[in-house]
Short mmCIF file of C-alpha atoms in Angstrom, two decimals:
data_model
loop_
_atom_site.label_atom_id
_atom_site.label_comp_id
_atom_site.label_asym_id
_atom_site.label_seq_id
_atom_site.Cartn_x
_atom_site.Cartn_y
_atom_site.Cartn_z
CA MET A 10 -13.24 35.77 33.06
CA ASN A 11 -15.52 35.66 35.98
CA LYS A 12 -13.74 37.06 39.05
CA LEU A 13 -15.72 34.84 41.32
CA ILE A 14 -14.59 31.60 39.71
CA TYR A 15 -11.06 32.85 39.44
CA ASN A 16 -10.82 33.70 43.10
CA TYR A 17 -12.48 30.50 44.14
CA ILE A 18 -10.07 28.33 42.21
CA LYS A 19 -7.11 30.31 43.43
CA GLU A 20 -8.08 30.10 47.07
CA ASN A 21 -9.17 26.48 47.11
CA ARG A 22 -6.53 25.17 44.83
CA SER A 23 -5.11 22.42 47.03
CA ARG A 24 -8.54 21.24 48.13
CA ILE A 25 -9.72 21.07 44.53
CA LEU A 26 -6.61 19.16 43.58
CA ASP A 27 -7.11 16.61 46.36
CA THR A 28 -10.73 16.02 45.53
CA TRP A 29 -9.90 15.80 41.88
CA ILE A 30 -7.16 13.20 42.37
CA GLN A 31 -9.48 11.23 44.67
CA ASN A 32 -12.31 11.23 42.18
CA MET A 33 -10.13 10.49 39.20
CA ARG A 34 -8.44 7.63 40.95
CA ASN A 35 -11.83 5.98 41.32
CA LYS A 36 -12.58 6.54 37.68
CA ALA A 37 -9.29 5.44 36.24
CA ASP A 38 -9.39 1.87 35.09
CA GLU A 39 -6.92 -0.68 36.30
CA ARG A 40 -4.83 -0.73 33.21
CA LEU A 41 -4.05 2.92 33.71
CA ILE A 42 -3.17 2.65 37.40
CA LYS A 43 -1.11 -0.48 36.98
CA GLY A 44 1.21 0.99 34.42
CA VAL A 45 1.79 4.17 36.36
CA SER A 46 3.24 4.53 39.84
CA THR A 47 1.38 6.52 42.49
CA GLU A 48 3.91 9.32 42.42
CA VAL A 49 3.76 9.70 38.71
CA PHE A 50 -0.02 9.62 38.84
CA GLU A 51 -0.08 12.29 41.49
CA SER A 52 2.56 14.51 39.96
CA THR A 53 0.90 14.25 36.60
CA SER A 54 -2.47 15.02 38.13
CA ASP A 55 -0.89 17.96 39.88
CA GLU A 56 0.49 19.16 36.58
CA PHE A 57 -2.88 18.72 35.00
CA VAL A 58 -4.68 20.89 37.49
CA GLU A 59 -1.75 23.32 37.43
CA MET A 60 -2.22 23.57 33.71
CA ILE A 61 -5.92 24.25 34.02
CA ILE A 62 -5.20 26.97 36.53
CA SER A 63 -2.48 28.47 34.37
CA ARG A 64 -5.22 29.22 31.93
CA LEU A 65 -6.36 31.80 34.46
CA THR A 66 -3.03 33.29 35.38
CA GLU A 67 -0.77 32.97 32.38
CA LYS A 68 -0.87 34.42 28.94
CA GLU A 69 -2.42 32.48 26.09
CA GLU A 70 0.91 31.32 24.60
CA GLU A 71 2.28 30.05 27.85
CA PHE A 72 -0.86 28.13 28.51
CA LEU A 73 -0.67 26.58 25.05
CA SER A 74 2.93 25.52 25.53
CA LEU A 75 2.04 23.97 28.89
CA LEU A 76 -0.86 22.22 27.26
CA THR A 77 1.36 20.87 24.48
CA ASP A 78 3.90 19.56 26.97
CA PHE A 79 1.20 18.01 29.05
CA ALA A 80 -0.56 16.37 26.12
CA GLU A 81 2.71 14.90 24.89
CA LYS A 82 3.42 13.58 28.34
CA VAL A 83 0.08 11.89 28.88
CA VAL A 84 0.15 10.39 25.43
CA ARG A 85 3.52 8.92 26.31
CA LEU A 86 2.15 7.65 29.62
CA GLY A 87 -0.71 6.15 27.70
CA TRP A 88 -3.50 8.07 29.35
CA PRO A 89 -6.52 7.65 27.15
CA LEU A 90 -8.13 10.77 25.76
CA VAL A 91 -11.40 9.74 27.38
CA PHE A 92 -9.72 9.88 30.78
CA VAL A 93 -8.21 13.32 30.26
CA ASN A 94 -11.51 14.60 28.95
CA GLU A 95 -13.22 13.12 31.97
CA GLY A 96 -10.67 14.93 34.10
CA LEU A 97 -11.62 18.25 32.61
CA LYS A 98 -15.29 17.57 33.22
CA GLU A 99 -14.54 16.48 36.78
CA PHE A 100 -12.64 19.67 37.39
CA GLU A 101 -15.57 21.70 36.15
CA LYS A 102 -17.90 19.71 38.37
CA ILE A 103 -15.76 20.19 41.48
CA VAL A 104 -15.42 23.92 40.96
CA TYR A 105 -19.11 24.30 40.32
CA GLY A 106 -20.03 22.11 43.29
CA GLY A 107 -17.66 24.07 45.51
CA LEU A 108 -19.09 27.38 44.43
CA VAL A 109 -22.60 26.25 45.18
CA ASP A 110 -21.69 24.59 48.49
CA GLN A 111 -19.96 27.64 49.80
CA GLY A 112 -22.97 29.72 48.87
CA LEU A 113 -20.91 31.93 46.64
CA VAL A 114 -23.49 31.75 43.91
CA ASN A 115 -27.08 32.64 44.33
CA GLN A 116 -29.93 31.60 42.12
CA ASP A 117 -29.86 34.74 39.94
CA LYS A 118 -26.20 34.40 39.14
CA LEU A 119 -26.28 30.66 38.66
CA LEU A 120 -26.82 30.71 34.92
CA GLU A 121 -24.18 33.33 34.41
CA VAL A 122 -21.61 31.38 36.38
CA VAL A 123 -22.41 28.16 34.58
CA GLY A 124 -22.02 29.97 31.29
CA ASP A 125 -18.71 31.47 32.29
CA LEU A 126 -17.37 28.23 33.59
CA ASP A 127 -18.40 26.55 30.40
CA SER A 128 -16.79 29.12 28.15
CA PHE A 129 -13.65 28.70 30.23
CA MET A 130 -13.56 24.93 29.98
CA THR A 131 -14.80 24.28 26.44
CA PRO A 132 -11.87 25.79 24.53
CA MET A 133 -9.58 23.82 26.76
CA GLN A 134 -11.39 20.60 25.96
CA ASN A 135 -11.18 21.35 22.28
CA GLU A 136 -7.52 22.11 22.60
CA VAL A 137 -6.85 18.86 24.40
CA VAL A 138 -8.66 16.85 21.73
CA ASN A 139 -6.84 18.82 19.09
CA MET A 140 -3.48 18.19 20.71
CA TYR A 141 -4.15 14.51 20.99
CA SER A 142 -5.16 14.13 17.37
CA GLN A 143 -2.16 16.17 16.25
CA ILE A 144 0.17 13.97 18.19
CA TRP A 145 -1.49 10.88 16.79
CA GLU A 146 -1.26 12.17 13.27
CA LYS A 147 2.38 12.97 13.80
CA THR A 148 3.05 9.47 15.10
CA VAL A 149 1.23 7.89 12.21
CA SER A 150 3.07 9.91 9.60
CA LEU A 151 6.40 9.20 11.28
CA GLN A 152 5.63 5.51 11.25
CA LYS A 153 4.71 5.73 7.62
CA ILE A 154 8.06 7.30 6.81
CA ALA A 155 9.84 4.70 8.90
CA LEU A 156 8.03 1.99 6.99
CA GLN A 157 8.97 3.53 3.67
CA GLU A 158 12.59 3.57 4.69
CA LEU A 159 12.23 -0.10 5.40
CA SER A 160 11.05 -0.53 1.85
CA ALA A 161 12.90 -3.03 -0.26
CA PRO A 162 16.35 -2.23 -1.56
CA LEU A 163 17.61 -3.70 -4.80
CA ILE A 164 21.06 -5.24 -4.60
CA PRO A 165 23.18 -5.99 -7.65
CA VAL A 166 25.01 -9.21 -6.73
CA LEU A 167 26.60 -10.17 -10.02
CA ASP A 168 26.78 -8.59 -13.42
CA ARG A 169 23.23 -8.57 -14.85
CA ILE A 170 21.79 -10.26 -11.75
CA THR A 171 20.08 -8.37 -8.93
CA VAL A 172 18.36 -9.45 -5.75
CA MET A 173 15.50 -7.82 -3.90
CA PRO A 174 14.97 -9.21 -0.42
CA LEU A 175 11.51 -8.49 0.95
CA VAL A 176 11.06 -8.18 4.68
CA GLY A 177 7.84 -7.67 6.60
CA THR A 178 4.19 -7.39 5.72
CA ILE A 179 3.29 -6.18 2.27
CA ASP A 180 0.27 -3.94 1.83
CA THR A 181 -0.95 -2.25 -1.32
CA GLU A 182 0.90 0.97 -0.61
CA ARG A 183 4.17 -0.82 0.00
CA ALA A 184 3.65 -3.14 -2.94
CA LYS A 185 3.45 -0.10 -5.23
CA GLN A 186 6.63 1.30 -3.74
CA ILE A 187 8.38 -2.03 -4.15
CA MET A 188 7.28 -2.36 -7.75
CA GLU A 189 8.64 1.10 -8.54
CA ASN A 190 11.99 0.40 -6.86
CA LEU A 191 12.19 -2.95 -8.58
CA LEU A 192 11.58 -1.67 -12.09
CA ASN A 193 13.76 1.43 -11.78
CA GLY A 194 16.52 -0.74 -10.36
CA VAL A 195 16.25 -3.27 -13.17
CA VAL A 196 16.54 -0.53 -15.76
CA ASN A 197 19.35 1.34 -13.95
CA HIS A 198 21.45 -1.75 -13.29
CA ARG A 199 20.61 -3.19 -16.70
CA SER A 200 19.78 -6.49 -15.02
CA GLU A 201 18.65 -9.49 -16.96
CA VAL A 202 17.46 -11.47 -13.98
CA VAL A 203 15.90 -10.23 -10.75
CA LEU A 204 15.49 -12.51 -7.79
CA ILE A 205 12.78 -11.58 -5.32
CA ASP A 206 13.52 -13.23 -2.00
CA ILE A 207 10.50 -13.62 0.25
CA THR A 208 12.17 -15.41 3.16
CA GLY A 209 11.31 -12.43 5.35
CA VAL A 210 7.67 -12.14 4.36
CA PRO A 211 5.56 -13.62 7.16
CA VAL A 212 2.34 -14.22 5.26
CA VAL A 213 1.64 -14.69 1.59
CA ASP A 214 -2.09 -14.33 1.03
CA THR A 215 -3.97 -13.86 -2.22
CA MET A 216 -3.26 -10.15 -2.23
CA VAL A 217 0.48 -10.46 -1.64
CA ALA A 218 0.68 -13.18 -4.28
CA HIS A 219 -1.24 -10.94 -6.65
CA HIS A 220 1.28 -8.13 -6.11
CA ILE A 221 4.18 -10.51 -6.67
CA ILE A 222 2.64 -11.80 -9.89
CA GLN A 223 2.10 -8.23 -11.07
CA ALA A 224 5.67 -7.30 -10.23
CA ALA A 225 6.96 -10.32 -12.15
CA GLU A 226 4.81 -9.40 -15.12
CA ALA A 227 6.04 -5.79 -15.03
CA VAL A 228 9.64 -6.97 -14.85
CA ARG A 229 9.02 -9.05 -17.95
CA LEU A 230 7.62 -6.00 -19.74
CA VAL A 231 10.74 -3.93 -19.14
CA GLY A 232 12.70 -6.84 -20.54
CA ALA A 233 14.11 -8.94 -17.70
CA HIS A 234 13.39 -12.26 -15.99
CA CYS A 235 11.86 -12.42 -12.55
CA MET A 236 12.39 -15.28 -10.15
CA LEU A 237 10.88 -15.92 -6.75
CA CYS A 238 13.11 -17.38 -4.03
CA GLY A 239 12.91 -18.26 -0.39
CA ILE A 240 9.55 -20.01 -0.40
CA ARG A 241 9.16 -21.67 2.98
CA PRO A 242 7.07 -24.83 3.35
CA GLU A 243 4.17 -23.05 5.05
CA ILE A 244 4.13 -20.42 2.33
CA ALA A 245 4.03 -23.12 -0.35
CA GLN A 246 1.12 -24.71 1.52
CA THR A 247 -0.88 -21.52 1.76
CA ILE A 248 -0.23 -20.65 -1.87
CA VAL A 249 -1.58 -23.99 -3.04
CA ASN A 250 -4.43 -24.10 -0.53
CA LEU A 251 -5.56 -20.65 -1.60
CA GLY A 252 -5.49 -21.83 -5.19
CA ILE A 253 -3.06 -19.14 -6.27
CA ASN A 254 -1.50 -19.79 -9.62
CA LEU A 255 2.18 -18.96 -9.61
CA ASN A 256 2.93 -21.15 -12.62
CA GLU A 257 3.99 -18.22 -14.74
CA ILE A 258 6.81 -17.40 -12.36
CA THR A 259 9.99 -19.39 -11.86
CA THR A 260 10.27 -20.28 -8.19
CA LYS A 261 13.25 -21.57 -6.22
CA ASN A 262 13.39 -22.61 -2.60
CA SER A 263 16.55 -20.71 -1.75
CA LEU A 264 18.41 -17.65 -2.91
CA GLN A 265 21.39 -19.83 -3.68
CA LYS A 266 19.42 -22.01 -6.09
CA GLY A 267 17.97 -18.84 -7.56
CA ILE A 268 21.39 -17.39 -8.28
CA GLU A 269 22.49 -20.65 -9.87
CA ALA A 270 19.47 -20.57 -12.14
CA ALA A 271 20.06 -16.91 -12.90
CA LEU A 272 23.61 -17.66 -13.97
CA GLU A 273 22.25 -20.37 -16.23
CA ILE A 274 19.84 -17.94 -17.86
CA THR A 275 22.66 -15.48 -18.51
CA SER A 276 24.71 -18.43 -19.85
CA ARG A 277 27.37 -18.43 -17.18
CA GLN A 278 28.50 -20.74 -14.41
CA ILE A 279 30.70 -20.69 -11.38
CA VAL A 280 33.82 -22.77 -11.87
CA GLU A 281 36.02 -23.96 -9.05
CA MET A 282 39.64 -22.94 -9.48
CA GLU A 283 42.36 -25.52 -9.25
CA GLU A 284 44.57 -24.86 -6.31
CA VAL A 285 47.88 -23.25 -7.19
CA GLU A 286 50.93 -24.50 -5.40
CA MET B 25 3.91 12.23 -39.19
CA ARG B 26 5.04 8.71 -40.02
CA ILE B 27 7.30 6.56 -37.92
CA PRO B 28 10.44 5.58 -39.87
CA ILE B 29 11.09 1.84 -40.25
CA LEU B 30 14.70 0.86 -40.93
CA LYS B 31 15.97 -2.36 -42.41
CA LEU B 32 19.04 -4.00 -40.91
CA TYR B 33 20.01 -7.30 -42.59
CA ASP B 34 16.96 -9.50 -42.15
CA CYS B 35 15.48 -7.39 -39.36
CA LEU B 36 13.46 -4.23 -39.17
CA LEU B 37 14.23 -1.52 -36.64
CA VAL B 38 11.68 0.92 -35.36
CA SER B 39 12.30 3.58 -32.79
CA ILE B 40 9.22 5.45 -31.67
CA GLN B 41 10.43 8.86 -30.57
CA TRP B 42 7.33 10.80 -29.75
CA GLU B 43 3.91 10.41 -28.21
CA LEU B 44 1.65 8.26 -30.33
CA ASP B 45 -1.75 9.56 -31.25
CA ASP B 46 -4.35 7.15 -32.56
CA ALA B 47 -3.91 7.97 -36.23
CA THR B 48 -0.13 7.65 -36.11
CA ALA B 49 -0.40 4.34 -34.27
CA LEU B 50 -2.74 2.87 -36.87
CA GLN B 51 -0.63 4.24 -39.71
CA PHE B 52 2.41 2.61 -38.13
CA GLN B 53 0.63 -0.72 -37.93
CA GLU B 54 -0.09 -0.59 -41.64
CA ASP B 55 3.38 0.64 -42.59
CA LEU B 56 5.15 -2.04 -40.60
CA LEU B 57 3.12 -4.87 -42.08
CA HIS B 58 3.79 -3.56 -45.58
CA LYS B 59 7.46 -3.31 -44.85
CA ILE B 60 7.57 -6.88 -43.54
CA HIS B 61 5.87 -8.03 -46.71
CA GLN B 62 8.23 -6.01 -48.90
CA THR B 63 11.48 -7.06 -47.26
CA SER B 64 10.38 -10.47 -46.00
CA ALA B 65 12.07 -9.65 -42.71
CA ASN B 66 12.28 -12.36 -40.05
CA GLY B 67 12.39 -10.11 -37.03
CA VAL B 68 11.34 -6.70 -35.82
CA VAL B 69 12.60 -4.65 -32.89
CA ILE B 70 10.36 -1.85 -31.73
CA ASP B 71 12.07 0.48 -29.27
CA ILE B 72 9.76 2.60 -27.16
CA THR B 73 12.26 4.07 -24.70
CA SER B 74 10.96 7.59 -25.33
CA ILE B 75 7.33 6.73 -24.71
CA ASP B 76 6.25 7.70 -21.22
CA PHE B 77 2.76 6.30 -21.21
CA ILE B 78 0.64 3.73 -23.03
CA ASP B 79 -3.13 3.61 -22.82
CA SER B 80 -5.28 0.64 -23.71
CA PHE B 81 -5.70 1.74 -27.31
CA ILE B 82 -2.00 2.01 -28.05
CA ALA B 83 -1.41 -1.21 -26.13
CA LYS B 84 -3.97 -2.92 -28.34
CA VAL B 85 -2.37 -1.56 -31.50
CA LEU B 86 1.05 -2.74 -30.35
CA GLY B 87 -0.28 -6.15 -29.29
CA ASP B 88 -2.08 -6.51 -32.61
CA VAL B 89 1.03 -5.55 -34.55
CA VAL B 90 2.92 -8.29 -32.75
CA SER B 91 0.29 -10.93 -33.54
CA MET B 92 -0.06 -9.77 -37.13
CA SER B 93 3.69 -9.79 -37.69
CA LYS B 94 3.82 -13.28 -36.26
CA LEU B 95 1.24 -14.38 -38.83
CA MET B 96 3.49 -12.97 -41.51
CA GLY B 97 6.46 -14.89 -40.12
CA ALA B 98 8.28 -12.11 -38.29
CA LYS B 99 9.09 -12.17 -34.59
CA VAL B 100 8.73 -8.91 -32.71
CA VAL B 101 10.70 -7.78 -29.68
CA ILE B 102 9.58 -4.63 -27.87
CA THR B 103 12.40 -2.87 -26.06
CA GLY B 104 12.80 -0.02 -23.62
CA ILE B 105 9.44 -0.19 -21.88
CA GLN B 106 9.83 2.35 -19.07
CA PRO B 107 9.07 1.31 -15.47
CA ALA B 108 6.23 3.83 -15.29
CA VAL B 109 4.74 2.43 -18.49
CA ALA B 110 5.04 -1.16 -17.27
CA ILE B 111 3.32 -0.27 -14.00
CA THR B 112 0.42 1.54 -15.66
CA LEU B 113 -0.07 -1.30 -18.14
CA ILE B 114 -0.24 -3.80 -15.29
CA GLU B 115 -2.62 -1.65 -13.27
CA LEU B 116 -4.83 -1.09 -16.30
CA GLY B 117 -5.04 -4.87 -16.45
CA ILE B 118 -3.46 -5.19 -19.86
CA VAL B 119 -1.49 -8.37 -20.44
CA LEU B 120 0.87 -8.39 -23.37
CA ASP B 121 1.26 -12.13 -22.99
CA ASP B 122 3.07 -13.26 -26.05
CA VAL B 123 5.12 -10.14 -26.58
CA LEU B 124 8.87 -10.59 -26.33
CA THR B 125 10.65 -7.85 -24.45
CA ALA B 126 14.20 -6.67 -23.78
CA LEU B 127 15.83 -3.88 -21.83
CA ASP B 128 17.16 -1.93 -24.78
CA LEU B 129 17.74 -2.01 -28.52
CA GLU B 130 21.03 -3.86 -28.20
CA LYS B 131 19.61 -6.61 -26.01
CA GLY B 132 16.53 -6.67 -28.20
CA LEU B 133 18.61 -7.51 -31.25
CA GLU B 134 20.49 -10.16 -29.27
CA LYS B 135 17.24 -11.72 -28.19
CA LEU B 136 15.92 -11.69 -31.71
CA GLN B 137 19.05 -13.45 -33.01
CA GLN B 138 18.61 -16.04 -30.27
CA GLU B 139 14.95 -16.58 -31.07
CA LEU B 140 15.61 -16.80 -34.80
CA GLY B 141 18.60 -19.06 -34.28
CA ASP B 142 16.55 -21.65 -32.42
CA MET C 11 -6.92 28.42 -4.44
CA GLU C 12 -8.94 27.07 -7.30
CA PHE C 13 -7.44 25.99 -10.54
CA GLN C 14 -9.28 24.29 -13.32
CA SER C 15 -8.66 23.93 -17.00
CA CYS C 16 -10.67 22.02 -19.52
CA VAL C 17 -10.27 20.47 -22.92
CA LYS C 18 -13.25 19.85 -25.17
CA ILE C 19 -13.24 16.38 -26.66
CA ILE C 20 -14.57 16.50 -30.18
CA ASN C 21 -12.08 14.58 -32.30
CA GLU C 22 -9.18 12.18 -31.78
CA TRP C 23 -6.64 14.95 -31.52
CA ASP C 24 -8.34 16.33 -28.45
CA ILE C 25 -7.48 13.12 -26.61
CA VAL C 26 -3.83 14.02 -27.07
CA ALA C 27 -4.47 17.59 -25.92
CA ALA C 28 -6.30 16.37 -22.81
CA ARG C 29 -3.54 14.04 -21.71
CA GLN C 30 -0.88 16.64 -22.39
CA LEU C 31 -2.75 19.09 -20.18
CA GLY C 32 -3.04 16.43 -17.50
CA ARG C 33 0.61 15.57 -17.65
CA ASN C 34 1.63 19.22 -17.35
CA VAL C 35 -0.57 19.79 -14.32
CA ALA C 36 0.71 16.55 -12.73
CA LYS C 37 4.28 17.74 -13.30
CA GLU C 38 3.50 21.15 -11.76
CA LEU C 39 2.04 19.48 -8.70
CA GLY C 40 5.22 17.46 -8.28
CA PHE C 41 3.97 13.95 -9.09
CA GLY C 42 6.70 11.38 -9.81
CA THR C 43 7.12 9.77 -13.21
CA VAL C 44 5.04 6.71 -12.36
CA ASP C 45 2.13 8.78 -11.08
CA GLN C 46 2.43 11.07 -14.09
CA ALA C 47 2.09 8.03 -16.31
CA ARG C 48 -0.89 6.81 -14.26
CA ILE C 49 -2.65 10.16 -14.55
CA THR C 50 -1.88 10.58 -18.25
CA THR C 51 -3.11 7.08 -19.00
CA ALA C 52 -6.29 7.54 -16.98
CA ILE C 53 -7.07 10.78 -18.83
CA SER C 54 -6.42 9.11 -22.14
CA GLU C 55 -8.82 6.28 -21.29
CA LEU C 56 -11.55 8.64 -20.10
CA ALA C 57 -11.15 10.99 -23.07
CA ARG C 58 -11.27 8.08 -25.48
CA ASN C 59 -14.44 6.78 -23.84
CA ILE C 60 -16.05 10.16 -24.44
CA TYR C 61 -14.92 10.21 -28.06
CA LEU C 62 -16.07 6.65 -28.70
CA TYR C 63 -19.36 6.52 -26.85
CA ALA C 64 -20.66 10.04 -26.42
CA GLY C 65 -19.19 11.70 -29.49
CA GLN C 66 -18.26 14.78 -27.57
CA GLY C 67 -17.76 16.10 -24.08
CA LYS C 68 -15.02 17.59 -22.02
CA VAL C 69 -12.21 16.67 -19.70
CA CYS C 70 -11.33 19.08 -16.88
CA ILE C 71 -8.26 18.98 -14.69
CA GLU C 72 -8.31 20.58 -11.28
CA LYS C 73 -5.64 21.02 -8.63
CA LEU C 74 -6.87 20.05 -5.17
CA TYR C 75 -5.59 21.32 -1.86
CA GLU C 76 -7.29 19.64 1.07
CA GLY C 77 -6.23 19.22 4.66
CA GLY C 78 -2.53 19.64 4.00
CA LYS C 79 -2.37 17.34 1.01
CA SER C 80 -2.61 18.16 -2.63
CA GLY C 81 -3.97 16.17 -5.49
CA LEU C 82 -5.22 16.16 -9.02
CA LEU C 83 -8.86 15.79 -9.96
CA ILE C 84 -9.99 14.64 -13.37
CA ILE C 85 -13.57 15.36 -14.35
CA ALA C 86 -14.68 13.71 -17.57
CA SER C 87 -18.18 14.70 -18.53
CA ASP C 88 -20.38 14.24 -21.57
CA GLU C 89 -23.98 14.49 -22.59
CA GLY C 90 -24.01 11.16 -24.31
CA PRO C 91 -26.35 8.19 -23.99
CA GLY C 92 -25.24 7.30 -20.45
CA ILE C 93 -24.18 3.89 -19.24
CA PRO C 94 -27.04 1.38 -18.96
CA ASP C 95 -25.32 -1.14 -16.71
CA VAL C 96 -22.74 0.46 -14.45
CA ARG C 97 -21.91 -2.79 -12.67
CA LYS C 98 -21.06 -4.42 -15.95
CA VAL C 99 -18.73 -1.68 -17.22
CA MET C 100 -16.87 -1.82 -13.93
CA GLU C 101 -16.16 -5.51 -14.47
CA ASP C 102 -12.74 -6.44 -15.72
CA GLY C 103 -12.63 -7.51 -19.31
CA PHE C 104 -15.92 -5.98 -20.34
CA SER C 105 -15.80 -3.92 -23.49
CA THR C 106 -18.31 -2.83 -26.07
CA SER C 107 -15.80 -1.24 -28.41
CA GLY C 108 -13.69 -4.28 -29.22
CA GLY C 109 -10.82 -2.79 -27.28
CA LEU C 110 -8.96 -4.53 -24.53
CA GLY C 111 -11.75 -3.84 -22.06
CA ALA C 112 -9.33 -2.29 -19.61
CA GLY C 113 -11.26 0.98 -19.59
CA LEU C 114 -13.05 1.99 -16.41
CA PRO C 115 -11.87 -0.61 -13.88
CA GLY C 116 -8.37 0.06 -15.14
CA VAL C 117 -8.80 3.78 -14.57
CA LYS C 118 -10.10 3.05 -11.10
CA ARG C 119 -6.97 1.08 -10.30
CA LEU C 120 -4.71 3.81 -11.65
CA MET C 121 -6.29 6.53 -9.51
CA ASP C 122 -6.91 6.80 -5.74
CA GLU C 123 -10.57 7.80 -5.86
CA PHE C 124 -13.12 7.10 -8.53
CA ASP C 125 -16.69 8.25 -8.80
CA LEU C 126 -19.12 7.56 -11.61
CA ASP C 127 -22.39 9.37 -12.14
CA THR C 128 -24.52 8.46 -15.10
CA THR C 129 -28.07 9.01 -16.28
CA ILE C 130 -29.54 7.25 -19.29
CA GLY C 131 -30.09 9.76 -22.07
CA LYS C 132 -28.56 12.60 -20.09
CA GLY C 133 -24.89 11.81 -19.92
CA THR C 134 -22.07 10.66 -17.74
CA GLU C 135 -19.68 12.33 -15.34
CA ILE C 136 -16.62 10.60 -13.97
CA ARG C 137 -14.49 12.14 -11.25
CA ALA C 138 -11.17 10.59 -10.38
CA ILE C 139 -8.56 11.84 -7.92
CA LYS C 140 -4.89 11.08 -7.48
CA TRP C 141 -3.35 12.29 -4.22
CA LEU C 142 0.23 13.44 -3.98
CA ARG C 143 2.12 11.33 -1.48
#
């Protein structure tokens, strides 16, 4: 590392920090400032510059752990990657400007200094981008897992009758998961009738309907009946308006009606007991 | 190797225990039709619990067997289609429209009695 | 790590060999029963296509490790007549063999990635991938 740069940053640390915060404040868009109080902005900025400087003073591992902490923090605060990246560039600019202004660099050394500064900053930039994308990937995969856990359970309600309530949006991935659960459940519980309740499904478009039809067809193949319950008026409207043919599937407007029909299929009925004295 | 076909009263019972290759599948088709002719059976239950995949060829053979048996006056129920098999059939885009199905052999026989009783 | 094994498709029995190989590899990679069935079925369809239309060819199975995820790659290649109208064979319900016409679009639905490369008179290569979730 170039001694010159190192010393300069060390000596002018507070001045660099002030300029940096000033400049960044001008750059930050409103959304960013609004959501974050001045103190937090300043302390975070302080931490940011601190982190950059730690690259000079600390060992590699310590710097990396600082960087990780910092990246996690700014992601939580919602600082866009562009802004952080800009911050790094700004820092480089300030240091370079300062070096030139103070006459610490002459023409001959200029290229060398620029090169050194660059090789100091670039890995850091890469690391920041890397950190960000890692954190994003982690979030996405966590969300995926969370979504899978949300995936439809199969509930045996009566002998040979099971219910699968569907909640939330259904995409292809989830539809596959649901189909698997559904069929395995039917076979394991030895159900004769499965009721799929879609009260909790916000939108039924062609694709969702397609998945439901496929599931019903698959249920038939393993040897059970499939019934669709909980069709709200707006869902019925969209289904017909989209020209989706659900004629092959028995549909009921409520789970209750569905269970009644299921009992009928399995040749049973609920009888009211006479009151015993 | 041939798939054994058993007679039980007026029904025929078939349990396919191993992976079907093309030749065996076609041989089975022929054997079953002969057996229906011989015994003048009214119903057939084909149990495929042990089969863990069906491609379009085997699906076609099975579908054909069902239609052919129907022509000869015998109703066919296929039982024990595994979830994985059902899913792959659906994704392949194969519809076994007029095939009767049941969860297992026992329910298959029940269903057949029902169908024949009607 | 590279891992590839192939089965030559010359007669009907090789279709069985190809799908058995595929199922074993899928099991080794830790695919669930449904995905195993998807992979086995896809291989069976592709191998049968080779047997029916090209006479002979081969089916190769490869384990993939890419960016932290693993998968299974099926390569079905032949030096047959090629496919004259790719768009048409990828349409549902199209069949020249009198089968159910589930063939290629069906395979595409069973797998995660599907790639078809064909030259008239030179042959056809189909690559299909299933990723382990």
